[in-house]
Each structure stands twice: as C-alpha cells, then as structure tokens.
Coordinates of C-alpha atoms in Angstrom, one line a residue:
Chain A
M1 CA 21.4 6.7 -47.5
N2 CA 20.2 8.2 -44.4
T3 CA 16.6 7.5 -43.1
T4 CA 14.5 10.5 -42.5
L5 CA 11.6 10.9 -40.1
Q6 CA 9.3 11.1 -43.1
D7 CA 10.5 7.7 -44.4
L8 CA 9.3 6.3 -41.1
G9 CA 6.0 8.2 -41.2
I10 CA 6.6 10.0 -38.0
S11 CA 7.0 13.7 -37.0
S12 CA 9.5 15.3 -34.7
G13 CA 6.7 15.6 -32.2
D14 CA 6.5 11.8 -32.0
V15 CA 10.1 11.6 -31.2
I16 CA 9.9 14.3 -28.5
L17 CA 7.0 12.4 -27.0
E18 CA 8.9 9.2 -26.8
I19 CA 12.0 11.0 -25.3
S20 CA 9.7 12.6 -22.7
Y21 CA 8.4 9.1 -21.8
L22 CA 12.0 7.9 -21.5
I23 CA 12.8 10.8 -19.2
A24 CA 9.6 10.1 -17.2
A25 CA 10.5 6.5 -16.8
V26 CA 14.1 7.4 -15.6
L27 CA 12.5 9.9 -13.1
F28 CA 10.2 7.3 -11.7
V29 CA 13.0 4.9 -11.1
F30 CA 15.4 7.5 -9.7
G31 CA 12.6 9.0 -7.6
L32 CA 11.8 5.7 -5.9
K33 CA 15.5 4.9 -5.5
L34 CA 16.0 8.3 -3.7
M35 CA 13.0 7.5 -1.6
S36 CA 14.8 4.6 0.0
H37 CA 16.9 7.0 2.1
P38 CA 15.4 9.3 4.7
E39 CA 17.7 12.2 3.6
S40 CA 16.8 12.1 0.0
A41 CA 13.3 10.8 0.2
K42 CA 11.5 14.2 -0.4
K43 CA 13.6 14.9 -3.4
G44 CA 12.7 11.5 -4.8
N45 CA 9.1 12.0 -4.4
L46 CA 9.4 15.3 -6.3
W47 CA 11.4 13.8 -9.1
A48 CA 8.8 11.0 -9.6
G49 CA 6.0 13.6 -9.6
G50 CA 7.9 15.7 -12.1
G51 CA 8.2 12.7 -14.4
M52 CA 4.5 12.2 -14.2
V53 CA 3.6 15.9 -15.0
L54 CA 6.1 15.8 -17.9
A55 CA 4.5 12.7 -19.4
M56 CA 1.0 14.1 -18.9
I57 CA 1.8 17.4 -20.7
T58 CA 3.6 15.8 -23.7
T59 CA 0.9 13.2 -24.1
L60 CA -1.8 15.9 -24.2
F61 CA -0.1 18.0 -26.9
L62 CA 1.9 15.4 -28.9
H63 CA 0.1 12.1 -28.8
R64 CA -1.3 11.0 -32.2
D65 CA -3.7 8.2 -32.8
A66 CA -3.5 5.5 -35.6
D67 CA -4.8 8.0 -38.1
G68 CA -2.1 10.5 -37.2
S69 CA -4.3 13.1 -35.8
T70 CA -3.4 14.8 -32.6
I71 CA -5.7 15.5 -29.7
G72 CA -8.3 18.1 -30.7
M73 CA -8.6 21.4 -29.0
T74 CA -12.1 20.6 -27.5
N75 CA -10.7 17.4 -26.2
V76 CA -7.8 19.1 -24.6
V77 CA -10.1 21.5 -22.8
V78 CA -12.3 18.6 -21.5
I79 CA -9.1 16.7 -20.3
V80 CA -7.6 19.8 -18.6
I81 CA -10.9 20.4 -16.9
A82 CA -11.0 16.8 -15.7
I83 CA -7.4 16.9 -14.5
A84 CA -8.1 20.2 -12.7
V85 CA -11.1 18.6 -10.9
G86 CA -9.0 15.5 -10.0
S87 CA -6.0 17.7 -8.8
V88 CA -8.1 20.0 -6.6
L89 CA -10.0 17.0 -5.1
G90 CA -6.8 15.0 -4.6
A91 CA -4.9 17.9 -3.1
I92 CA -7.7 18.8 -0.7
I93 CA -8.3 15.2 0.4
A94 CA -4.5 14.6 0.8
R95 CA -4.0 17.8 2.8
R96 CA -7.1 17.8 5.1
I97 CA -6.9 14.1 6.3
K98 CA -5.3 13.6 9.7
M99 CA -2.1 11.7 9.7
T100 CA -3.6 8.9 11.7
A101 CA -6.0 8.2 8.8
M102 CA -3.0 7.7 6.5
P103 CA -3.5 4.0 5.9
Q104 CA -7.1 4.7 4.7
L105 CA -5.9 7.4 2.5
V106 CA -3.3 5.4 0.8
S107 CA -5.9 2.7 0.2
F108 CA -8.4 5.2 -1.2
F109 CA -5.9 6.7 -3.7
N110 CA -4.9 3.1 -4.7
A111 CA -8.6 2.5 -5.4
T112 CA -8.9 5.5 -7.7
G113 CA -5.9 4.2 -9.7
G114 CA -7.4 0.8 -10.0
A115 CA -10.7 2.3 -11.1
A116 CA -9.0 4.4 -13.8
S117 CA -7.2 1.3 -15.2
A118 CA -10.4 -0.6 -15.2
L119 CA -12.3 2.1 -17.0
V120 CA -9.5 2.5 -19.7
A121 CA -9.5 -1.3 -20.2
L122 CA -13.3 -1.4 -20.4
M123 CA -13.4 1.2 -23.2
E124 CA -10.4 -0.2 -25.0
Y125 CA -12.0 -3.6 -25.1
S126 CA -14.7 -2.5 -27.4
N127 CA -12.2 -0.6 -29.6
P128 CA -11.8 -2.6 -32.8
E129 CA -8.3 -1.2 -33.3
N130 CA -7.1 -2.8 -30.1
T131 CA -5.5 -6.1 -30.9
S132 CA -4.4 -7.2 -27.4
A133 CA -7.7 -8.6 -26.1
L134 CA -6.0 -10.8 -23.5
V135 CA -4.0 -8.0 -21.9
T136 CA -7.1 -5.7 -22.0
L137 CA -9.2 -8.2 -20.1
L138 CA -6.5 -8.8 -17.6
G139 CA -6.1 -5.1 -17.1
L140 CA -9.9 -4.9 -16.6
I141 CA -10.0 -7.7 -14.1
I142 CA -6.9 -6.7 -12.1
G143 CA -7.8 -3.0 -12.1
T144 CA -11.3 -3.7 -10.9
I145 CA -10.2 -6.1 -8.1
A146 CA -7.6 -3.4 -7.0
F147 CA -10.5 -0.9 -6.9
S148 CA -13.0 -2.8 -5.0
G149 CA -10.5 -4.4 -2.8
S150 CA -8.9 -1.1 -1.9
M151 CA -12.3 0.4 -1.2
I152 CA -13.1 -2.4 1.3
A153 CA -9.6 -2.0 2.8
Y154 CA -10.3 1.7 3.1
G155 CA -13.7 1.0 4.8
K156 CA -12.1 -1.5 7.2
L157 CA -9.3 0.8 8.2
D158 CA -11.8 3.5 8.7
G159 CA -13.9 1.3 10.9
K160 CA -16.9 1.5 8.4
V161 CA -16.7 -2.1 7.3
G162 CA -16.5 -5.2 9.6
D163 CA -15.0 -8.6 8.9
I164 CA -16.5 -11.7 7.6
F165 CA -14.7 -14.7 8.9
A166 CA -17.2 -17.3 7.6
G167 CA -15.7 -20.5 6.3
W168 CA -17.6 -20.4 3.0
V169 CA -15.9 -17.3 1.8
K170 CA -12.8 -19.3 1.0
Y171 CA -14.7 -21.6 -1.3
F172 CA -16.9 -18.8 -2.8
N173 CA -13.7 -16.9 -3.7
V174 CA -12.1 -19.9 -5.4
A175 CA -15.3 -20.5 -7.3
L176 CA -15.6 -16.9 -8.3
L177 CA -12.0 -16.9 -9.5
L178 CA -12.7 -20.0 -11.7
I179 CA -15.8 -18.4 -13.2
I180 CA -13.8 -15.2 -14.1
A181 CA -11.1 -17.3 -15.6
A182 CA -13.7 -19.3 -17.6
L183 CA -15.5 -16.3 -18.8
T184 CA -12.2 -14.6 -19.9
T185 CA -11.2 -17.7 -21.8
Y186 CA -14.6 -17.8 -23.5
M187 CA -14.3 -14.1 -24.5
L188 CA -10.9 -14.7 -25.9
V189 CA -11.6 -17.9 -27.9
V190 CA -15.1 -17.4 -29.2
D191 CA -15.9 -14.8 -32.0
L192 CA -18.5 -12.5 -30.5
D193 CA -20.6 -9.8 -32.0
P194 CA -19.9 -6.3 -30.6
G195 CA -23.1 -6.2 -28.6
M196 CA -22.3 -9.5 -26.9
Q197 CA -18.7 -8.4 -26.3
T198 CA -19.9 -5.3 -24.5
L199 CA -22.4 -7.2 -22.4
L200 CA -19.8 -9.8 -21.3
S201 CA -17.2 -7.2 -20.5
Y202 CA -19.7 -5.6 -18.1
I203 CA -20.5 -8.9 -16.5
L204 CA -16.8 -9.5 -16.1
L205 CA -16.5 -6.1 -14.5
A206 CA -19.2 -7.0 -12.1
L207 CA -17.7 -10.4 -11.1
A208 CA -14.3 -8.8 -10.5
L209 CA -15.9 -6.1 -8.4
V210 CA -17.5 -8.8 -6.2
Y211 CA -14.2 -10.7 -6.1
G212 CA -12.3 -7.7 -4.9
V213 CA -14.9 -7.2 -2.1
M214 CA -14.9 -10.9 -1.0
F215 CA -11.1 -11.2 -1.3
V216 CA -10.4 -8.4 1.2
M217 CA -13.5 -9.0 3.4
P218 CA -12.1 -11.9 5.6
I219 CA -8.6 -10.3 5.9
G220 CA -7.9 -8.3 9.0
G221 CA -5.6 -7.3 11.8
A222 CA -1.9 -8.0 11.3
D223 CA -2.6 -9.1 7.7
M224 CA -3.9 -5.7 6.7
P225 CA -0.5 -4.2 5.8
V226 CA 0.2 -7.2 3.6
V227 CA -3.1 -6.8 1.7
I228 CA -2.7 -3.1 1.2
S229 CA 0.8 -3.6 -0.3
L230 CA -0.6 -6.4 -2.5
L231 CA -3.4 -4.2 -3.8
N232 CA -0.9 -1.5 -4.5
A233 CA 1.1 -4.0 -6.7
L234 CA -2.1 -5.0 -8.5
T235 CA -2.8 -1.4 -9.4
G236 CA 0.7 -1.0 -10.9
I237 CA 0.2 -4.2 -13.0
A238 CA -3.2 -3.0 -14.2
A239 CA -1.6 0.3 -15.3
A240 CA 1.1 -1.7 -17.1
M241 CA -1.6 -3.7 -18.9
A242 CA -3.1 -0.5 -20.3
G243 CA 0.5 0.6 -21.3
F244 CA 0.7 -2.7 -23.3
I245 CA -2.5 -1.7 -25.2
Y246 CA -1.0 1.7 -26.2
H247 CA 2.5 0.4 -26.7
N248 CA 3.4 3.0 -24.2
Q249 CA 6.8 2.2 -22.6
A250 CA 6.5 4.8 -19.7
M251 CA 3.2 3.2 -18.6
I252 CA 4.6 -0.3 -18.8
L253 CA 7.8 0.5 -17.0
G254 CA 6.1 2.6 -14.4
G255 CA 3.3 0.0 -13.8
I256 CA 5.5 -3.1 -13.7
F257 CA 8.1 -1.3 -11.6
V258 CA 5.4 -0.4 -9.0
G259 CA 4.0 -4.0 -9.3
S260 CA 7.2 -5.7 -8.6
A261 CA 8.1 -3.2 -5.9
G262 CA 4.8 -3.8 -4.2
A263 CA 5.1 -7.6 -4.6
I264 CA 8.5 -7.5 -3.0
L265 CA 7.2 -5.4 -0.1
T266 CA 4.4 -7.8 0.3
L267 CA 6.7 -10.8 0.4
L268 CA 9.0 -9.1 2.8
M269 CA 6.1 -8.7 5.2
T270 CA 4.7 -12.2 4.8
K271 CA 8.3 -13.4 5.4
A272 CA 8.5 -11.2 8.6
M273 CA 5.3 -13.0 9.7
N274 CA 6.7 -16.4 8.7
R275 CA 3.7 -17.1 6.6
S276 CA 3.1 -17.6 2.9
L277 CA 1.2 -15.1 0.8
L278 CA -1.4 -17.8 0.1
N279 CA -1.8 -18.4 3.8
V280 CA -2.5 -14.7 4.2
I281 CA -5.1 -14.6 1.4
V282 CA -6.8 -17.9 2.1
G283 CA -6.2 -18.7 5.7
A284 CA -7.7 -15.7 7.4
F285 CA -6.9 -15.1 11.0
G286 CA -9.5 -15.6 13.7
G287 CA -10.3 -17.9 16.4
G288 CA -8.5 -21.2 17.1
G289 CA -5.5 -21.6 19.3
A290 CA -5.2 -22.3 23.0
G291 CA -8.2 -21.5 25.1
I292 CA -8.0 -19.5 28.2
D293 CA -8.8 -22.5 30.4
K294 CA -5.2 -23.7 30.3
E295 CA -3.2 -23.2 33.4
H296 CA -1.9 -19.7 33.5
G297 CA -1.2 -17.0 35.9
S298 CA -3.6 -14.3 36.8
I299 CA -4.0 -10.8 35.5
K300 CA -2.2 -8.3 37.8
E301 CA -2.8 -4.6 37.5
I302 CA -0.4 -1.8 38.3
T303 CA -1.2 1.5 39.8
L304 CA 0.1 4.7 38.1
S305 CA 2.4 5.6 40.9
D306 CA 4.0 2.2 40.9
A307 CA 4.4 2.4 37.2
A308 CA 6.0 5.8 37.5
V309 CA 8.5 4.7 40.1
L310 CA 9.4 1.5 38.1
L311 CA 10.0 3.5 34.9
S312 CA 11.9 6.4 36.6
Y313 CA 14.4 4.0 38.3
S314 CA 15.1 1.8 35.3
Q315 CA 18.1 2.0 33.2
N316 CA 16.6 1.1 29.9
V317 CA 13.1 0.9 28.6
V318 CA 11.7 -0.5 25.4
I319 CA 8.3 0.6 24.1
V320 CA 6.4 -1.7 21.8
P321 CA 3.8 0.3 19.9
G322 CA 0.8 -1.2 18.1
Y323 CA -2.4 -0.3 16.4
G324 CA -3.8 0.8 19.8
L325 CA -1.3 3.7 19.8
A326 CA -2.7 4.9 16.5
V327 CA -6.4 4.5 17.5
A328 CA -5.8 6.5 20.7
Q329 CA -3.6 9.1 18.9
A330 CA -1.1 8.6 21.7
Q331 CA 2.0 9.3 19.8
Y332 CA 2.5 12.8 21.1
A333 CA 1.9 11.8 24.7
C334 CA 4.3 8.9 24.1
N335 CA 7.0 11.3 22.9
D336 CA 6.5 13.4 26.1
L337 CA 7.0 10.2 28.2
V338 CA 10.2 9.4 26.3
K339 CA 11.6 12.9 26.8
L340 CA 10.7 12.8 30.4
L341 CA 12.4 9.5 31.1
E342 CA 15.5 10.5 29.1
G343 CA 15.7 13.6 31.2
K344 CA 16.0 11.2 34.2
G345 CA 18.8 9.3 32.4
V346 CA 16.7 6.4 31.3
E347 CA 17.5 5.0 27.8
V348 CA 14.3 4.6 25.8
K349 CA 13.9 2.7 22.5
F350 CA 11.0 1.7 20.4
A351 CA 10.8 -1.9 19.1
I352 CA 9.0 -1.9 15.8
H353 CA 7.5 -5.1 14.6
P354 CA 7.3 -5.3 10.8
V355 CA 3.5 -5.8 10.8
A356 CA 2.6 -3.5 13.7
G357 CA -0.2 -1.3 12.8
R358 CA -2.3 -1.4 9.7
M359 CA 0.1 -0.6 6.9
P360 CA 3.7 -1.3 6.3
G361 CA 5.8 1.0 8.5
H362 CA 2.7 2.4 10.1
M363 CA 4.4 2.9 13.5
N364 CA 7.3 4.7 12.0
V365 CA 5.1 7.3 10.4
L366 CA 3.0 7.7 13.5
L367 CA 6.1 8.2 15.8
A368 CA 7.8 10.4 13.2
E369 CA 4.7 12.7 13.3
A370 CA 5.2 13.2 17.0
D371 CA 8.9 14.0 16.4
V372 CA 10.4 10.8 17.7
P373 CA 13.8 10.5 16.0
Y374 CA 13.9 7.6 13.7
T375 CA 17.2 6.5 15.2
K376 CA 15.2 5.5 18.3
L377 CA 13.1 3.1 16.3
V378 CA 14.7 -0.3 16.3
E379 CA 13.6 -3.2 14.1
M380 CA 12.5 -6.5 15.6
D381 CA 15.6 -8.5 14.8
D382 CA 17.9 -5.9 16.2
I383 CA 16.1 -5.4 19.4
N384 CA 15.3 -9.0 20.3
P385 CA 18.9 -9.9 21.5
D386 CA 18.7 -6.9 24.0
M387 CA 15.3 -7.9 25.4
P388 CA 16.6 -10.0 28.3
N389 CA 18.7 -7.0 29.5
T390 CA 15.7 -4.6 29.3
D391 CA 14.4 -3.4 32.6
V392 CA 10.9 -2.5 31.5
T393 CA 9.1 -3.2 28.3
I394 CA 5.9 -1.0 27.8
V395 CA 3.5 -2.6 25.4
I396 CA 1.2 0.1 24.1
G397 CA -1.8 -1.1 22.1
A398 CA 0.0 -4.0 20.6
N399 CA -1.1 -7.6 21.1
D400 CA -0.4 -10.3 18.6
V401 CA 3.1 -9.0 17.8
V402 CA 4.2 -9.8 21.5
N403 CA 2.2 -13.0 22.0
P404 CA 4.6 -15.7 23.0
A405 CA 2.1 -18.3 21.7
A406 CA 3.7 -17.6 18.3
L407 CA 6.9 -19.2 19.7
D408 CA 5.7 -22.1 21.8
D409 CA 2.1 -23.0 21.0
P410 CA 1.8 -25.0 17.8
S411 CA -2.0 -25.0 18.0
S412 CA -2.0 -21.2 17.8
P413 CA -3.0 -19.6 14.4
I414 CA 0.0 -17.3 14.7
Y415 CA 2.5 -20.1 15.6
G416 CA 5.7 -19.4 13.8
M417 CA 5.3 -15.7 13.4
P418 CA 8.4 -14.0 14.8
I419 CA 7.5 -11.7 17.7
I420 CA 9.2 -9.0 19.8
N421 CA 10.3 -11.0 22.8
A422 CA 8.7 -8.7 25.4
H423 CA 8.2 -11.7 27.7
E424 CA 12.1 -11.9 28.1
S425 CA 12.5 -8.5 29.7
K426 CA 12.6 -8.1 33.4
N427 CA 9.3 -6.2 33.7
I428 CA 6.5 -5.7 31.4
I429 CA 3.8 -3.1 31.5
V430 CA 0.9 -3.6 29.1
M431 CA -1.3 -0.7 28.3
K432 CA -4.7 -1.9 27.0
R433 CA -8.2 -0.6 26.8
G434 CA -9.7 -3.7 28.3
M435 CA -9.2 -7.5 28.5
G436 CA -10.6 -8.0 24.9
K437 CA -8.6 -10.2 22.6
G438 CA -6.4 -8.7 19.9
Y439 CA -7.5 -8.3 16.3
A440 CA -6.6 -11.8 15.6
G441 CA -8.9 -13.0 18.4
I442 CA -6.2 -15.1 20.1
E443 CA -5.5 -15.2 23.8
N444 CA -2.2 -13.6 24.8
F445 CA -0.3 -15.4 27.5
L446 CA 2.0 -12.4 27.9
F447 CA -0.7 -10.8 29.9
F448 CA -0.8 -13.7 32.4
N449 CA 3.0 -13.6 32.8
N450 CA 4.2 -13.2 36.4
K451 CA 6.4 -10.2 35.3
T452 CA 3.5 -8.5 33.6
R453 CA 1.5 -5.7 35.0
M454 CA -1.6 -4.3 33.2
L455 CA -2.5 -0.6 33.0
F456 CA -6.0 -0.5 31.7
G457 CA -7.5 2.5 29.9
N458 CA -7.2 4.6 26.7
A459 CA -3.5 4.6 25.8
K460 CA -3.3 8.4 25.5
D461 CA -5.1 9.0 28.9
S462 CA -2.8 6.4 30.5
I463 CA 0.4 7.8 29.2
Q464 CA -0.6 11.4 30.0
A465 CA -1.5 10.3 33.6
L466 CA 1.8 8.4 33.8
V467 CA 3.7 11.5 32.6
S468 CA 2.2 13.8 35.3
E469 CA 2.8 11.1 37.9
I470 CA 6.5 10.8 37.0
K471 CA 6.8 14.6 37.1
E472 CA 5.5 14.6 40.7
L473 CA 8.0 12.1 41.9
Chain B
M1 CA 1.8 -22.5 -30.4
E2 CA 2.7 -20.5 -33.5
D3 CA 0.4 -17.7 -32.4
F4 CA 2.4 -17.5 -29.2
L5 CA 5.7 -17.3 -31.0
V6 CA 4.4 -14.6 -33.4
Y7 CA 3.0 -12.7 -30.4
F8 CA 6.3 -12.9 -28.6
Y9 CA 8.3 -11.8 -31.6
Q10 CA 6.0 -8.9 -32.3
N11 CA 6.1 -7.6 -28.8
K12 CA 9.7 -8.6 -27.9
E13 CA 10.8 -5.1 -26.9
T14 CA 7.8 -4.7 -24.6
I15 CA 8.4 -8.1 -23.0
F16 CA 12.1 -7.1 -22.4
V17 CA 11.0 -3.9 -20.7
I18 CA 8.6 -5.9 -18.5
V19 CA 11.1 -8.5 -17.4
L20 CA 13.8 -5.9 -16.7
S21 CA 11.3 -3.6 -14.9
I22 CA 10.5 -6.5 -12.6
F23 CA 14.2 -6.9 -11.6
L24 CA 14.4 -3.1 -11.3
G25 CA 11.5 -3.0 -8.8
V26 CA 13.1 -5.8 -6.7
E27 CA 16.5 -4.1 -6.7
V28 CA 15.2 -0.7 -5.7
I29 CA 13.0 -1.9 -2.9
S30 CA 15.3 -4.5 -1.4
N31 CA 17.3 -3.2 1.6
V32 CA 15.0 -0.3 2.2
P33 CA 14.7 0.4 6.0
S34 CA 11.3 -0.3 7.3
V35 CA 11.1 3.3 8.5
L36 CA 10.4 4.2 4.9
H37 CA 8.1 1.4 3.9
T38 CA 5.0 3.6 4.2
P39 CA 6.2 6.6 2.2
L40 CA 7.7 4.2 -0.3
M41 CA 4.5 2.3 -0.8
S42 CA 2.6 5.6 -1.0
G43 CA 5.1 7.0 -3.6
A44 CA 4.8 3.8 -5.6
N45 CA 1.1 4.1 -5.3
A46 CA 1.4 7.6 -6.9
I47 CA 3.5 6.3 -9.7
S48 CA 0.9 3.6 -10.6
G49 CA -1.3 6.6 -11.4
V50 CA 0.6 6.6 -14.7
I51 CA -2.6 5.1 -16.0
I52 CA -3.5 8.8 -16.3
I53 CA -1.5 8.7 -19.6
G54 CA -3.9 6.0 -20.9
G55 CA -6.9 8.1 -19.7
I56 CA -5.6 11.2 -21.6
I57 CA -5.0 9.2 -24.7
L58 CA -8.5 7.7 -24.5
L59 CA -10.3 10.8 -23.7
G60 CA -8.2 12.7 -26.2
H61 CA -9.3 10.6 -29.1
T62 CA -12.9 10.3 -28.1
D63 CA -15.3 11.7 -30.7
L64 CA -17.0 14.7 -29.2
S65 CA -19.0 15.6 -32.3
S66 CA -21.8 13.2 -31.3
G67 CA -22.5 15.0 -28.0
I68 CA -22.4 13.3 -24.7
S69 CA -21.7 9.5 -25.0
L70 CA -21.1 6.8 -22.5
N71 CA -17.4 6.7 -23.6
L72 CA -17.0 10.4 -23.0
I73 CA -18.4 10.1 -19.4
L74 CA -16.3 7.0 -18.6
G75 CA -13.3 8.7 -20.1
I76 CA -13.7 11.8 -18.0
F77 CA -14.0 9.6 -14.9
A78 CA -10.9 7.7 -15.9
V79 CA -9.0 11.0 -16.1
I80 CA -10.4 12.3 -12.8
F81 CA -9.6 9.0 -11.0
G82 CA -6.2 8.8 -12.5
T83 CA -5.4 12.4 -11.4
L84 CA -6.7 11.7 -8.0
N85 CA -4.2 8.8 -7.7
V86 CA -1.3 10.9 -9.0
V87 CA -1.9 14.2 -7.1
G88 CA -3.3 12.6 -4.0
G89 CA -0.5 10.0 -3.9
F90 CA 2.3 12.5 -4.4
V91 CA 0.9 15.0 -1.9
V92 CA 0.3 12.5 0.8
T93 CA 3.8 11.1 0.3
D94 CA 5.2 14.6 0.6
R95 CA 3.3 15.1 3.8
M96 CA 4.6 11.9 5.3
L97 CA 8.2 12.8 4.4
D98 CA 7.8 16.2 5.9
M99 CA 7.6 14.5 9.3
F100 CA 10.9 12.8 8.7
K101 CA 12.6 16.0 7.7
K102 CA 11.5 18.1 10.7
K103 CA 13.8 16.3 12.9
K104 CA 16.8 16.9 10.8
K105 CA 16.8 20.6 11.7
K106 CA 16.9 20.0 15.4

C-alpha cells in the first residue's frame, strides 16, 4: 500500500517548503563555487542571493509550528515590515559606503548576522519545546562573540577603537572562557526553574559579549584579515546551531558551509604568515624583536626628480602595496603611475602579500577599484623568484610584509613569516608617511638597506607628484 | 554514554549534513585565487545571514495577542539584523564584483 501525505501528518505545503530549502542549499553552494572565478563571480552572488530570497518567502508562507499552525497574517505583516526596514537600511549602508571602508562594512554586516543568531538562540532557550539545550547555548555564545568581536573589528578598522596590548588580556581571556564553559555546563546539567534559566542565559550573553570584545581587542595589524575571516566563520556556525534547533537543513548546510569555508580561508592566511591560529589569537603582535641600536645603514631620502628618472629608465618595476595605500586612497594615482610607466615601455607588476591590508584580498579589491587589471596582480610566491631581476621595487604603505627580519632575525616577532623579497631587487623606493614603525611596531631593516631610498609623505601626494615629475622628463 | 548514542541516532541525518557540509566548504574554497578572497568572504558572510530563516520562524510563531512583549521586540530585532546581514552582504559583494567586471569590457 502506498503512503499518503496524510499518513505522515504533513501537507503538500510542508513538502514544497522542504524542496525550496533543498533548492536554496544547492544555490548557496553553486553560488559560492561560481564566485571562485572572476568571470562568473557576479552570477554566483546573484544565485546565492536568489536562494536566500526563495527560502525566506517559502518560510514566511509555508512554515508550520509543532501544533501545525502556519504563520498568522498579523505576524506576516510584522515580519515583512521588519524585513523591509532591514533591507532598506542594508542597501543604503552597502551602497553609500566608500570602497575603502569595505573591510569595516564586511565586519559590520557580520556583526548583525551574529546578533541575529544570538537573539534567536536566546529566545529559543526559554522555549520549553526546544530539546537541544546544548546546541542552543553554543549558538548563543558563538553568535554573541561573533557580534561583539565583529563590532570591535569594525571599530578598529574604522580607527574608532585602539588596541590593548597588555599582557594580562591573555590570562583574562582564558579565565573568561573557562567561566563561560563552566556556566554552560552548569546550565545543562542542573535542573533549573524557568526564572533562573532566563537569568543565567542573560548572564551568559553578557559574558560572551565581554569575551568577544577582549578577544579582538589585542589583535591588530597584519592579523586583522585573519580575525575577520575567523569571525565570519563563527557567524556561519552560529546560524547552523539555530538550524539544528529548527531541524532546518538549509540553515544547517548554509551555516556550516560558510563556517568551514571561513575556517579554511583563515587557515590559508595563517599558513601564509607561517603562524598557527592559536598564535594569532593568543600571541598578539607588538614590541619585541631587534632594537634600532644594532648596526645598520642610515636612512637615505630620494628626491622626486631622481625617483622619476630612476623609474622611467627601468625595464621592470614591482609595486608592493600595503595598508598605507588604502589609507591614503592612492589607488587611482597608483594606476596613473602604472599607465605612465607602461607608456614608456616599463613593465609594471604588483606584488600582493596574502595579508597585505586589513582583510583577505584587501589590496586586490582596492586596485580593482582603480581599474588595475587583475592579471597585473602577482601573488607572493610567484613574484619572489623574479625579485633579484627587478630594477625598482616601490613599497607603498607596506611595512611588515617586506621586513627582512622575518627571514633572518629569530628574535623578531614576525620571524618565519614569508615576505615579499623587496630587499633582493636592485633598487627600492619606500613611500611612507614618516619614520614611524609599522602596525606591528617592529623596526624594518629594509629602510636602512643601502639600496633603499625613502620618499616621505602621504602616498597619494607622493605618487601624484611623481607622476607629474615623470611627465615633465 | 547511552544519552550520546541516542542523541546521535536521533540526529543522524543532521550530523551527516554537517560533516558533508564541512568537506563541501573546504572543497569550494580551496584553490581560489587570492584576488577573490574578499568578495568570497563577503559572499559567504551574506549566506551566513541564513539565520534570517530562524528569525522568521521565531517571529512568525510569537503570540501577538498579548500585546508588545520582550520576545516580540527581540524577534523583530532578530529579523532586522538578519535582513541587514543578507541584503547588505549581497549588495556589498555585488559592488565589489562590479569592479572586477569593469575591466573585461576594455
């Protein structure tokens, strides 16, 4: 005998809902897969977005709770209004923000996702029908950490929040994590009355908020892309936890998929820096390493006209961009320089360090904005063999990623991190605002190299002056 | 121990989905050129807005007859935040990718 839908106690709507989730899940995966090629990336983004809209609409009209009732009309209106508010806000923020503020923006949207997960988990915890207390609490903790951590990352990238490098933060964080673990265990093992349950879940929320703040606070500089990617992964995992509560496969697949993708991206970056993830989280950058008192050359400046001549009569030039390029918004000026030099028959390439900038691939986006063809952007491992044959390397606002101390000074905090071997090229021009140390606070011996000439000033002004100087030659 | 076994058995499909999704994420992300790391991260970020489904379910089944409750307010915020993540995430990613596309025409 055939089984009917009625035998299973479900309606055709339930089946359609599940099918729509399946389609959404496939669209997420395909979308992200398409996004791994420049040609198809835009289509991929659209597909993933389409999957999300589909799942939202079918959930709104077809979802039934345990009693079998669908979402009431008044609720639908409230939800649609909330979605409309979120959509308008999201679209405005995403459209208005300057491209240079992109890392902040990604962090901010990641924070909202974490907050949504935390809120859902918070409310589901007091729901007596929810049987997955462990998963709910994990979702609450992870979502909250992703939220407060991302907000701090946002503040740091926006220059609103400073760094705390104090040594006690390390111990404070470990202690806090232990307290969170202990409280969670207590809440799972002991039978609590509802009032107590609610109280403890709010305390847990508060602790996780503080942890998120303190976890990101000491991290800075070259570690920022790693932490942003990690927080991204956490948001995905928090969403998957909520999916577990609702037995919703689209949420689970989407969340875990994003979580593992984010985790891989994080590991790829820590690998590129030759450090462990633990080292990034616990052993914050800052201080240490060789002092300036060691024997070294002296700083030598270069005049604009000398730089112009040097560049014009070179055969090949490599530009190493860093965060300073982004701060000075010098990407357009930079592209002008490239075009000008190419007009003179100079071959120009960009050397992109995996952690240059403040988010993964930051330099790529920045230069793409200024219309630099992505074929000109060469990754570290591919460009390093060519460095000894390079006539001039221009370092623009980069510091730690070209610091030779990473190769030969075991006492340096960045020892072991692969760098772009700018010091191997025949000439080096370093554009820098002043003699301040890099974000990591480490002395850079490249600047004292005999082949190095410094061009002080705002990167954009320097490049523009250089462009007009070359034109006058 | 028995609790664990029961839990595993009752949730075996979900656990399968989780484990396979992990491999899927690794597979899809590996070998991506670093040019696309930012848009990819941003796109993945938008997908993590899938929590919006949870927000809709939650707010959808919140009892509205008793007027404005804490749950209602929190639910509304959950949906707004989730939507921000989804819409903002996809729009930003689209903007980033626009920049890569421009050069193709030239």
